Coordinates of C-alpha atoms in Angstrom, one line a residue:
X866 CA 84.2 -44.2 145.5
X867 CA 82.4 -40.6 145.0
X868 CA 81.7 -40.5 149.0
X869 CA 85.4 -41.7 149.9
X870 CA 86.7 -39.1 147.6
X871 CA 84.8 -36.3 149.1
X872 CA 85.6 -37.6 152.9
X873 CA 88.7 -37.4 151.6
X874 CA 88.8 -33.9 150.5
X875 CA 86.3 -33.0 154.0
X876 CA 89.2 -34.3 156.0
X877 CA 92.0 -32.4 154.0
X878 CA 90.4 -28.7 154.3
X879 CA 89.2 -29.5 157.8
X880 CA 93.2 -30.2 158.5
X881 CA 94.1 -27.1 156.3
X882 CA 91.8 -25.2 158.2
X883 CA 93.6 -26.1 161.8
X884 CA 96.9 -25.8 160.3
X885 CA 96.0 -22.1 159.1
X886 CA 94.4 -21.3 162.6
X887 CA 97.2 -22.4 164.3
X888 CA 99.8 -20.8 161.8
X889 CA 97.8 -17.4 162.1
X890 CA 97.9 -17.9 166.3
X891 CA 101.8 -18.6 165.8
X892 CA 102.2 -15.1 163.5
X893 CA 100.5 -13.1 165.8
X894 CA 102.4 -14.2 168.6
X895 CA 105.5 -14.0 167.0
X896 CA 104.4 -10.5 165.4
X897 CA 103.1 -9.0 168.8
X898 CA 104.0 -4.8 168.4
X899 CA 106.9 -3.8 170.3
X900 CA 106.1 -0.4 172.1
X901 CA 107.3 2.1 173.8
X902 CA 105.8 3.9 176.5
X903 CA 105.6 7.8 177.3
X904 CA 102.7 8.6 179.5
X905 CA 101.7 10.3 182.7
X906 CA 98.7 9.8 185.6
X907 CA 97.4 11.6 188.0
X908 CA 94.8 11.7 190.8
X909 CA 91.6 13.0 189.9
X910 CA 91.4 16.8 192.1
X911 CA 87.9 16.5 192.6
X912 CA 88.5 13.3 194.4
X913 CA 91.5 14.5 196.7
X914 CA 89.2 17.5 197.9
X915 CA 86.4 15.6 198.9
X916 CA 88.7 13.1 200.6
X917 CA 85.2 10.6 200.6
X918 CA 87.0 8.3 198.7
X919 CA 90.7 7.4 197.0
X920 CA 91.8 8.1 193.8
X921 CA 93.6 5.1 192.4
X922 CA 94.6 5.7 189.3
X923 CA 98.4 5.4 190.2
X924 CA 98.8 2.6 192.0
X925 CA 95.9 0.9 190.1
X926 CA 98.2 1.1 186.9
X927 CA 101.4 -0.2 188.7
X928 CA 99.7 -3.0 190.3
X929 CA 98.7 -4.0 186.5
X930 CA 102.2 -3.4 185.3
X931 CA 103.4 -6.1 188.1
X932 CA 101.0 -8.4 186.6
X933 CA 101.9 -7.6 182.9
X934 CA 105.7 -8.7 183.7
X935 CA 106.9 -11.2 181.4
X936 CA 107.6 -14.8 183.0
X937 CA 111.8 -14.4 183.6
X938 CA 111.8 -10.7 183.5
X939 CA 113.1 -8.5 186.4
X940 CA 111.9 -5.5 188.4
X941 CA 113.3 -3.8 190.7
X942 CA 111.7 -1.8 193.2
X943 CA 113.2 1.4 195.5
X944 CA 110.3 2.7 197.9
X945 CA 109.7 4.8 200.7
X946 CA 106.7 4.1 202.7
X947 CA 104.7 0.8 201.6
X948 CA 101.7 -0.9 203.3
X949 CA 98.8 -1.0 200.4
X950 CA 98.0 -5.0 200.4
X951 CA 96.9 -5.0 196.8
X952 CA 100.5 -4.0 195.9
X953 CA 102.0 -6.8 198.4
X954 CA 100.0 -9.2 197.2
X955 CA 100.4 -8.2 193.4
X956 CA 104.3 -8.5 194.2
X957 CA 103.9 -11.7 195.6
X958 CA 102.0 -13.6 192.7
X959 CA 103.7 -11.7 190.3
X960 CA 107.0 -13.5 191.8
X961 CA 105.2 -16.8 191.9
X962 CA 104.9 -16.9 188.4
X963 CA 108.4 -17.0 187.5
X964 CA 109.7 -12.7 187.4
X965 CA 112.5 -11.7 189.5
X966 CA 112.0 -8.8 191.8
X967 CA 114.5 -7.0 193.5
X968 CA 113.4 -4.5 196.6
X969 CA 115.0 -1.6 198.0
X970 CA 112.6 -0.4 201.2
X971 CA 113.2 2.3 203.7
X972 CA 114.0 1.6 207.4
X973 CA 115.8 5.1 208.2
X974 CA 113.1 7.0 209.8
X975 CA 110.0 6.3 212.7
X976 CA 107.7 6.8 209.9
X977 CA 109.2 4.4 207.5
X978 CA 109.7 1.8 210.5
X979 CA 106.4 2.1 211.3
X980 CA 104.5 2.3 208.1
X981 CA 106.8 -0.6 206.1
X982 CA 106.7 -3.3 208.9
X983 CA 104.0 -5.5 207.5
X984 CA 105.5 -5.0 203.9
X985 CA 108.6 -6.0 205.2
X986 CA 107.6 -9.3 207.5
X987 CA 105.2 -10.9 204.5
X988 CA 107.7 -10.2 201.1
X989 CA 111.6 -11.1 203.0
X990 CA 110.9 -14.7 203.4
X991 CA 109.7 -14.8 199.7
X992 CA 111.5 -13.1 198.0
X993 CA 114.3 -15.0 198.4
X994 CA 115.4 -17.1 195.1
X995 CA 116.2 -15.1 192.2
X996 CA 114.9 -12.1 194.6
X997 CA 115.5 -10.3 197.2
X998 CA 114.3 -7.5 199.6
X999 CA 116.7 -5.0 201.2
X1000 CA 116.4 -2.4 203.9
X1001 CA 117.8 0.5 203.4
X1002 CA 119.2 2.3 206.7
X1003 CA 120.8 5.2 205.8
X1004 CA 123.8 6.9 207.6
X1005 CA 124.0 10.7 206.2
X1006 CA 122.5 12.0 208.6
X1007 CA 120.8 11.1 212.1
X1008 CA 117.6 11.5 214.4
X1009 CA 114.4 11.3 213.2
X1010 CA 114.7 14.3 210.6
X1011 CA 117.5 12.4 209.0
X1012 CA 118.1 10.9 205.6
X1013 CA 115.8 8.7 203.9
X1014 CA 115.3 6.4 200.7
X1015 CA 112.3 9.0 199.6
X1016 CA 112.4 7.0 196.4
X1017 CA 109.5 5.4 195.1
X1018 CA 110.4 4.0 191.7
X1019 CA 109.9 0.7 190.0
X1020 CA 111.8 -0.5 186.9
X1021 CA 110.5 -3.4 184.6
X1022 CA 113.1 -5.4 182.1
X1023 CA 110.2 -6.4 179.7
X1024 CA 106.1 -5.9 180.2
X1025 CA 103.4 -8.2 178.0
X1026 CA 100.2 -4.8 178.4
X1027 CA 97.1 -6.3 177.3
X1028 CA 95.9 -4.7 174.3
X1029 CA 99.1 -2.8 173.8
X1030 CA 102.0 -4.9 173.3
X1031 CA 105.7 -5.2 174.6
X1032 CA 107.5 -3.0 176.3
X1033 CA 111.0 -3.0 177.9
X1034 CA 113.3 -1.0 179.6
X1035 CA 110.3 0.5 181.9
X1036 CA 110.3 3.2 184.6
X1037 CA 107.3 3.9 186.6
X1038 CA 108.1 6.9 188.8
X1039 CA 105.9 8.4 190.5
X1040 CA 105.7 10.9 194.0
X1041 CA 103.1 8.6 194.9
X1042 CA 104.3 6.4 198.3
X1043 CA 102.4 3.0 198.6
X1044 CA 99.9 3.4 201.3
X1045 CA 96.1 4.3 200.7
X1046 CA 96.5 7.7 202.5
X1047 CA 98.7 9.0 199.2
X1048 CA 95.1 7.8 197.0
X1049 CA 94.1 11.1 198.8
X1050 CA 96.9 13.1 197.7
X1051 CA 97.6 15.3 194.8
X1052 CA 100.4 13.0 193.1
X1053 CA 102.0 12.3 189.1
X1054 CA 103.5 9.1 188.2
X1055 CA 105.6 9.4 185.0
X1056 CA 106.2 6.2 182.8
X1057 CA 108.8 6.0 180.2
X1058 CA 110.5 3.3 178.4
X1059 CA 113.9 3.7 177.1
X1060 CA 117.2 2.0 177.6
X1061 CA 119.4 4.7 178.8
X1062 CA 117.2 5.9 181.1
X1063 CA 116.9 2.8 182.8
X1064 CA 119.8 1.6 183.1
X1065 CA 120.9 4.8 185.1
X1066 CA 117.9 4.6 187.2
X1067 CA 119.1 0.8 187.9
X1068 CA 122.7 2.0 188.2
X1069 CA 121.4 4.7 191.1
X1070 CA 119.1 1.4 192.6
X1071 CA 122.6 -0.5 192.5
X1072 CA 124.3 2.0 194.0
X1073 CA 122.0 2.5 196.7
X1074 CA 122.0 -1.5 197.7
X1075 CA 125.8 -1.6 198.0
X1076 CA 125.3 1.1 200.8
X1077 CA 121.8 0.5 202.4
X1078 CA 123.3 -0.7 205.8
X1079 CA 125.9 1.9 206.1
X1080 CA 128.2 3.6 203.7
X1081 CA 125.7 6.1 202.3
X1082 CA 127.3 9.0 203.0
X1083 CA 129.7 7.7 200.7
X1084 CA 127.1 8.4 197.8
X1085 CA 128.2 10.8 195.3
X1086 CA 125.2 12.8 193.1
X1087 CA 125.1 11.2 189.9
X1088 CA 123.4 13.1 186.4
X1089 CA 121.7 11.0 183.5
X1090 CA 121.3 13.2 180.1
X1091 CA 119.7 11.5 176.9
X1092 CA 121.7 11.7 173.8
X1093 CA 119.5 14.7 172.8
X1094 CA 119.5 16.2 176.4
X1095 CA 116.0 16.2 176.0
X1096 CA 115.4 13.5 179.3
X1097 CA 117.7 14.3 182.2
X1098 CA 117.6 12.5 185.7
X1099 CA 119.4 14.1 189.0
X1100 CA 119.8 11.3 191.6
X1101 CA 120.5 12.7 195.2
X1102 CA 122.1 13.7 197.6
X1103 CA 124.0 16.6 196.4
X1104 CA 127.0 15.1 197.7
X1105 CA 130.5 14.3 196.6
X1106 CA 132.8 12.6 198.3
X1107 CA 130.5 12.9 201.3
X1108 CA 130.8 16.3 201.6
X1109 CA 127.7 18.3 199.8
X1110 CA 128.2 20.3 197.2
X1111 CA 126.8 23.0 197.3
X1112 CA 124.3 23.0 194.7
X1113 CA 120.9 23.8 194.7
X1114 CA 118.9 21.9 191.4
X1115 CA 115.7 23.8 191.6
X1116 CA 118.3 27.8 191.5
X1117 CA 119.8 26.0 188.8
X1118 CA 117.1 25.1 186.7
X1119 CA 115.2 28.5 187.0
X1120 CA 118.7 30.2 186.3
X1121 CA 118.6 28.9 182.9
X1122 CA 115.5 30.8 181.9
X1123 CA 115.6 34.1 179.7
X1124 CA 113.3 36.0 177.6
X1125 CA 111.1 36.8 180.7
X1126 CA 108.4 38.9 179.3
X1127 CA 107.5 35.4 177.6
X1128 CA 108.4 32.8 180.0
X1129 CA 106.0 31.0 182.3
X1130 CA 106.7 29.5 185.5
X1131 CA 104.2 26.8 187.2
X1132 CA 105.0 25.2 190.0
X1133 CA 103.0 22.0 192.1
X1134 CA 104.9 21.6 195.4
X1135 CA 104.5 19.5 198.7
X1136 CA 107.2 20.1 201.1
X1137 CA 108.8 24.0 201.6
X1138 CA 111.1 24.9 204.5
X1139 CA 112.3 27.9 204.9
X1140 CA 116.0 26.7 204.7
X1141 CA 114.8 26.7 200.8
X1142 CA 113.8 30.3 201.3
X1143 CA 116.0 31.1 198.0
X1144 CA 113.7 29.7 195.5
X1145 CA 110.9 31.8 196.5
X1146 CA 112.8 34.9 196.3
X1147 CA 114.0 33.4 192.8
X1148 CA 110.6 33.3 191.8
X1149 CA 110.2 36.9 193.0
X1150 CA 113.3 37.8 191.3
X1151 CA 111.7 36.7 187.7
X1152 CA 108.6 37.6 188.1
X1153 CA 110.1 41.3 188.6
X1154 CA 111.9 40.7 185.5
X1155 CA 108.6 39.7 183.8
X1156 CA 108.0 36.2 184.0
X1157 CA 104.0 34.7 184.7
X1158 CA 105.2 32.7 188.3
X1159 CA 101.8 30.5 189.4
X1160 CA 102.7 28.6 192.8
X1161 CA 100.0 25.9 194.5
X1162 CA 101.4 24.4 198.0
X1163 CA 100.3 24.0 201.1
X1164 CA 99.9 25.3 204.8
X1165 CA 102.6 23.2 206.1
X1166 CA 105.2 25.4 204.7
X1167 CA 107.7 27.1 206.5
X1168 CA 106.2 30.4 207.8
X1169 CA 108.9 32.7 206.0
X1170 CA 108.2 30.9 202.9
X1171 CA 104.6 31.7 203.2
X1172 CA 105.2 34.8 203.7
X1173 CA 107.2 35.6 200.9
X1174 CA 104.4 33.0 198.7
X1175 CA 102.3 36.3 199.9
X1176 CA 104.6 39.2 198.6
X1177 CA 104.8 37.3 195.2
X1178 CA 100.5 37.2 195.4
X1179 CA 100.5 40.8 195.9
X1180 CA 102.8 41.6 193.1
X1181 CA 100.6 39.9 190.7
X1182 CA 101.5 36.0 191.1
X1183 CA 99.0 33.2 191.3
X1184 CA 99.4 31.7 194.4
X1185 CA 97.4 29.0 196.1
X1186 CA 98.1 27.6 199.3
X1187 CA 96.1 24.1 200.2
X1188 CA 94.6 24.4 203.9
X1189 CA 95.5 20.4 205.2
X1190 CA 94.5 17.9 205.3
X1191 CA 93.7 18.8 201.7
X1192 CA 96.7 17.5 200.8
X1193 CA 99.2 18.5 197.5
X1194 CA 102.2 15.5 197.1
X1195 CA 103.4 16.3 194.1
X1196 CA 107.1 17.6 193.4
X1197 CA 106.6 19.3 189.5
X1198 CA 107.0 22.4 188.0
X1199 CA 106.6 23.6 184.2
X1200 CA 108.4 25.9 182.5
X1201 CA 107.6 27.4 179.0
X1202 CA 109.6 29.8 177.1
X1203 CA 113.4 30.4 176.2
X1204 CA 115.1 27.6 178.4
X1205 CA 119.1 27.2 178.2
X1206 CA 119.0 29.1 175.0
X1207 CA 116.3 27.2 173.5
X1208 CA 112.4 28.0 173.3
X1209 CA 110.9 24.6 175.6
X1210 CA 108.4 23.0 177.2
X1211 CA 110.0 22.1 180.2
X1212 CA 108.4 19.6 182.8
X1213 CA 110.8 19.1 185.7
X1214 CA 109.1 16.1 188.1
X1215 CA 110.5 13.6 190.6
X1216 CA 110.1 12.9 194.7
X1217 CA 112.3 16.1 195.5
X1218 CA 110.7 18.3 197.6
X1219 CA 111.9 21.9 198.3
X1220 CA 113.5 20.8 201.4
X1221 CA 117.1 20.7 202.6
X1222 CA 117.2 17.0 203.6
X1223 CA 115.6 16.5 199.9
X1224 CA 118.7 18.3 198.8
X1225 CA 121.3 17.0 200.9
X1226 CA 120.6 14.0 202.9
X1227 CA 117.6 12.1 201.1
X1228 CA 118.1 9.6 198.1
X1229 CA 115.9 10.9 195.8
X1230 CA 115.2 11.9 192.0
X1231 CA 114.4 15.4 189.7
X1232 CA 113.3 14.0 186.4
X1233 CA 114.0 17.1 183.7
X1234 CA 112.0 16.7 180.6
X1235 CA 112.3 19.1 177.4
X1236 CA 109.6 19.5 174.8
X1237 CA 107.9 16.1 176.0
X1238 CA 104.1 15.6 174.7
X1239 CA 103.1 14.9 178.6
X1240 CA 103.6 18.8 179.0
X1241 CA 100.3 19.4 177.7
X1242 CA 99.1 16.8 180.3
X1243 CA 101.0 18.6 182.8
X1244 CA 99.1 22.1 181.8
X1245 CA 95.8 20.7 181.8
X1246 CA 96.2 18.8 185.1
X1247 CA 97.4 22.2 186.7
X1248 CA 94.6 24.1 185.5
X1249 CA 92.4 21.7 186.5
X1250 CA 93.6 22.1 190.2
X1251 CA 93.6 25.6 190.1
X1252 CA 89.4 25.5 188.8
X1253 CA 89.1 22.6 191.5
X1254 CA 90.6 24.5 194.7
X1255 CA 89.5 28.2 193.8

């Protein structure tokens, strides 16, 4: 009787122990920490000036977020130029596995054509229930120097990060385009979570599908602003009622800043024509008036805008112009002192280049971020190109 008795009792804390396990596994699970995300990435400098090998760090991070989307989730995806396998095939088993994914992918230029083709031919006939791919064509303008989806954005409903926790309402944007060539490149990705925010970037991805065959000159500029202005989003073209405005988002911004003897100006730029002359002499204009103007680009821009990137050198700037095929892709500039009547940190981000067709033709994005903790990643990063190309 002794030995039944303790069999007995054996059997009952052996089943008390697997109900406990499995109770604790079922807590866990249903106590898994909500998040939210607010982080940036770059590529490393070092990297992009050797050009021996990429710097992955974007795309390595959005190709994890793919797999990290929760079974009946959706993303949606608005891209420029795409041919990195690893992304097409993350897409592809990510969509296999039960999330929804929308695509919006450019088809207006020779570039895009050419560059998006393979994308294109291996995702359309699978993405096809509860999915979808789209080309975008777009009509504002024509040639081969007309208007483009420069976007390159993707937003997830809900993420499961390994060793994090759950996030929703995600946006990954980044001035990274999809192909290994942009691993070489000086580029930001900025990652946020928060349901405002997303639902206008989703509005500007809707709006953009309704006209991505024809009709997009039809687009009229559209302005997200947090509930503490602190997180702003301008979603281009300027245009309204097909007709552009007039505006100029970059003259704006740096119109807002005062207090010059203690303002600081840092700007990160890829693409300057001349057209966009004005925001060099801008950044003349302040840095008469006292403000510290630092300016990295490249050779490839516009040879009046180099030359007045030169007048602001010899007046005391920091300017830094990139020889290709060292290449900077990033569209960001920093602003630190009285801003709109308010002492700021001011990180100001996005795909918009200092172009006209970036201003007036292009679908694309200025992110606007006050007092944000990623400034300080923003600072270091920039001083880390400037000891890196010196």
């Amino acid at each position: 009787m002794i030995e039944k008795s303790l069999l007995h009792q054996a059997v009952f804390f052996l089943l008390l122990l697997i109900f406990m396990i499995a109770g604790c596994g079922k807590e866990s699970q249903e106590e898994k920490v909500s998040i939210t995300l607010n982080k940036v990435l770059f590529t490393d400098p070092e990297k992009v000036k050797l050009r021996v090998e990429n710097s992955p760090e974007i795309l390595d991070q959005l190709i994890a977020y793919f797999d990290a989307a929760t079974k009946g989730s959706t993303i949606y995806v608005s891209i420029y130029l795409f041919d990195y396998p690893p992304i097409i095939s993350a897409i592809i088993r990510t969509h296999l596995r039960g999330v929804n994914i929308h695509v919006l992918i450019d088809r207006s230029r020779e570039e895009s054509i050419a560059t998006n083709v393979d994308a294109i031919q291996r995702l359309q006939p699978i993405l096809i229930e509860n999915s979808s791919l789209t080309i975008v064509n777009s009509d504002v303008s024509s040639g081969t120097s007309g208007s483009i989806n420069h976007h390159k954005f993707v937003l997830f409903s809900a993420l499961d990060i390994k060793n994090e926790g759950l996030a929703k309402n995600v946006v990954f944007a980044t001035s990274s385009n999809w192909t290994a060539a942009d691993m070489k490149k000086i580029q930001d990705a900025v990652i946020i979570s928060d349901e405002a925010y997303f639902n206008a970037f989703l509005g500007n991805w809707n709006t953009i599908k309704k006209y991505a065959t024809s009709g997009m000159k039809n687009f009229n500029y559209q302005v997200f602003q947090s509930a503490d202005k602190n997180l702003q989003a301008y979603f281009l073209p300027r245009l309204t009622n097909g007709s552009f405005d007039g505006g100029d988002n970059i003259l704006e911004i740096l119109d807002k800043i005062s207090d010059f003897s203690n303002a600081t100006v840092q700007i990160g730029m890829s693409d300057w024509v001349d057209s966009r002359i004005a925001t060099v002499k801008k950044l003349i204009d302040l840095l008469d008036k006292g403000v510290k103007v630092e300016v990295i680009a490249k050779s490839s821009a516009g040879a009046l805008v180099q030359k007045d990137l030169e007048l602001l050198r010899s007046k005391g700037a920091y300017v830094k112009i990139l020889v290709l095929p060292i290449n900077i892709h990033t569209k960001f500039m920093l602003i630190k002192g009285r801003f709109d009547g308010e002492n700021s940190e001011v990180i100001v981000t996005g795909t918009h280049n200092f172009t006209t067709n970036a201003l007036r033709s292009n679908n694309e994005v200025i992110l606007l971020m006050k007092n944000n903790p990623m400034f300080k990643d923003y600072q270091v990063y920039y001083q880390k190109l400037k000891d890196t190309f010196n």
